[in-house]
Amino acid sequence: DHLTLLNVYKQWERHAHAASWCTEHFVHAKALRKAREVREQLLDIMRQQHIVLTACADGAWDVVRKAICSSYFVNAAKIKGIGEYVNMLTGIA
């Protein structure tokens, strides 16, 4: 789940991005390095757009949950029949 992945990334950051920490916790260092690259790209875009970065305190995951739920709502659907779904937002099957 997203919060677990975020927690793993935060722990990796706390351990100075150490590959030894990844090995010890059975996490692929290459995947975390890629996540760090993507994060840096997003930060660059935010700076270019003059968007202020705000961080939540440790354990204050409600903001993250709200962002995840609001982004998934666009793809929410209910089952109409066998293998057929209707988008909750648009009503299109």
mmCIF file of C-alpha atoms in Angstrom:
data_model
loop_
_atom_site.group_PDB
_atom_site.id
_atom_site.type_symbol
_atom_site.label_atom_id
_atom_site.label_comp_id
_atom_site.label_asym_id
_atom_site.label_seq_id
_atom_site.Cartn_x
_atom_site.Cartn_y
_atom_site.Cartn_z
ATOM 1 C CA ASP A 1 0.000 0.000 0.000
ATOM 2 C CA HIS A 2 1.058 3.579 -0.586
ATOM 3 C CA LEU A 3 1.601 4.485 3.050
ATOM 4 C CA THR A 4 3.831 1.467 3.588
ATOM 5 C CA LEU A 5 5.954 2.457 0.597
ATOM 6 C CA LEU A 6 6.149 6.030 1.878
ATOM 7 C CA ASN A 7 7.220 4.766 5.291
ATOM 8 C CA VAL A 8 9.953 2.611 3.716
ATOM 9 C CA TYR A 9 11.207 5.613 1.726
ATOM 10 C CA LYS A 10 11.251 7.806 4.854
ATOM 11 C CA GLN A 11 13.197 5.158 6.782
ATOM 12 C CA TRP A 12 15.685 4.893 3.921
ATOM 13 C CA GLU A 13 16.122 8.677 4.024
ATOM 14 C CA ARG A 14 16.729 8.553 7.787
ATOM 15 C CA HIS A 15 19.530 6.059 7.165
ATOM 16 C CA ALA A 16 21.273 8.366 4.666
ATOM 17 C CA HIS A 17 20.119 6.413 1.593
ATOM 18 C CA ALA A 18 22.329 3.493 2.592
ATOM 19 C CA ALA A 19 22.389 0.423 0.365
ATOM 20 C CA SER A 20 23.285 -1.631 3.430
ATOM 21 C CA TRP A 21 19.970 -0.600 5.025
ATOM 22 C CA CYS A 22 18.163 -1.826 1.907
ATOM 23 C CA THR A 23 19.927 -5.171 2.042
ATOM 24 C CA GLU A 24 19.189 -5.544 5.736
ATOM 25 C CA HIS A 25 15.468 -4.847 5.164
ATOM 26 C CA PHE A 26 15.115 -6.796 1.884
ATOM 27 C CA VAL A 27 14.385 -3.686 -0.198
ATOM 28 C CA HIS A 28 15.817 -3.024 -3.664
ATOM 29 C CA ALA A 29 18.140 -0.027 -3.451
ATOM 30 C CA LYS A 30 17.761 0.609 -7.183
ATOM 31 C CA ALA A 31 13.986 1.037 -6.819
ATOM 32 C CA LEU A 32 14.440 3.522 -3.990
ATOM 33 C CA ARG A 33 17.034 5.457 -5.971
ATOM 34 C CA LYS A 34 14.531 5.672 -8.847
ATOM 35 C CA ALA A 35 11.867 6.914 -6.417
ATOM 36 C CA ARG A 36 14.313 9.586 -5.221
ATOM 37 C CA GLU A 37 14.930 10.659 -8.842
ATOM 38 C CA VAL A 38 11.184 10.939 -9.487
ATOM 39 C CA ARG A 39 10.766 12.924 -6.272
ATOM 40 C CA GLU A 40 13.502 15.336 -7.368
ATOM 41 C CA GLN A 41 11.817 15.766 -10.759
ATOM 42 C CA LEU A 42 8.501 16.538 -9.064
ATOM 43 C CA LEU A 43 10.226 19.035 -6.752
ATOM 44 C CA ASP A 44 11.769 20.767 -9.793
ATOM 45 C CA ILE A 45 8.346 21.034 -11.440
ATOM 46 C CA MET A 46 6.878 22.428 -8.218
ATOM 47 C CA ARG A 47 9.634 25.045 -8.020
ATOM 48 C CA GLN A 48 9.051 26.061 -11.646
ATOM 49 C CA GLN A 49 5.311 26.422 -10.974
ATOM 50 C CA HIS A 50 5.955 28.279 -7.686
ATOM 51 C CA ILE A 51 4.132 25.641 -5.656
ATOM 52 C CA VAL A 52 5.134 25.548 -2.007
ATOM 53 C CA LEU A 53 6.198 22.167 -0.658
ATOM 54 C CA THR A 54 4.479 21.300 2.591
ATOM 55 C CA ALA A 55 5.254 18.213 4.598
ATOM 56 C CA CYS A 56 3.172 16.513 7.235
ATOM 57 C CA ALA A 57 4.634 15.531 10.584
ATOM 58 C CA ASP A 58 5.616 11.931 11.189
ATOM 59 C CA GLY A 59 2.514 9.878 11.819
ATOM 60 C CA ALA A 60 0.161 12.521 10.376
ATOM 61 C CA TRP A 61 -0.848 10.390 7.412
ATOM 62 C CA ASP A 62 -4.409 11.729 7.076
ATOM 63 C CA VAL A 63 -3.277 14.311 4.510
ATOM 64 C CA VAL A 64 -1.683 11.563 2.412
ATOM 65 C CA ARG A 65 -4.771 9.340 2.730
ATOM 66 C CA LYS A 66 -6.984 12.227 1.611
ATOM 67 C CA ALA A 67 -4.789 12.896 -1.445
ATOM 68 C CA ILE A 68 -4.772 9.223 -2.436
ATOM 69 C CA CYS A 69 -8.536 8.856 -2.033
ATOM 70 C CA SER A 70 -9.304 12.029 -3.958
ATOM 71 C CA SER A 71 -7.093 10.950 -6.858
ATOM 72 C CA TYR A 72 -8.623 7.454 -6.977
ATOM 73 C CA PHE A 73 -12.189 8.772 -6.981
ATOM 74 C CA VAL A 74 -11.925 9.560 -10.700
ATOM 75 C CA ASN A 75 -11.494 5.820 -11.353
ATOM 76 C CA ALA A 76 -14.163 4.592 -8.926
ATOM 77 C CA ALA A 77 -16.727 2.269 -10.484
ATOM 78 C CA LYS A 78 -19.486 -0.088 -9.491
ATOM 79 C CA ILE A 79 -20.259 -3.422 -11.058
ATOM 80 C CA LYS A 80 -23.177 -3.455 -13.503
ATOM 81 C CA GLY A 81 -23.010 -7.012 -14.698
ATOM 82 C CA ILE A 82 -20.565 -9.769 -15.446
ATOM 83 C CA GLY A 83 -17.348 -8.001 -16.391
ATOM 84 C CA GLU A 84 -19.122 -4.667 -16.820
ATOM 85 C CA TYR A 85 -18.578 -1.616 -14.649
ATOM 86 C CA VAL A 86 -20.051 1.884 -14.522
ATOM 87 C CA ASN A 87 -17.856 4.856 -13.647
ATOM 88 C CA MET A 88 -19.220 6.500 -10.495
ATOM 89 C CA LEU A 89 -18.286 10.001 -11.629
ATOM 90 C CA THR A 90 -19.434 9.957 -15.253
ATOM 91 C CA GLY A 91 -21.966 7.118 -15.273
ATOM 92 C CA ILE A 92 -20.345 5.701 -18.421
ATOM 93 C CA ALA A 93 -19.961 1.935 -18.720
#
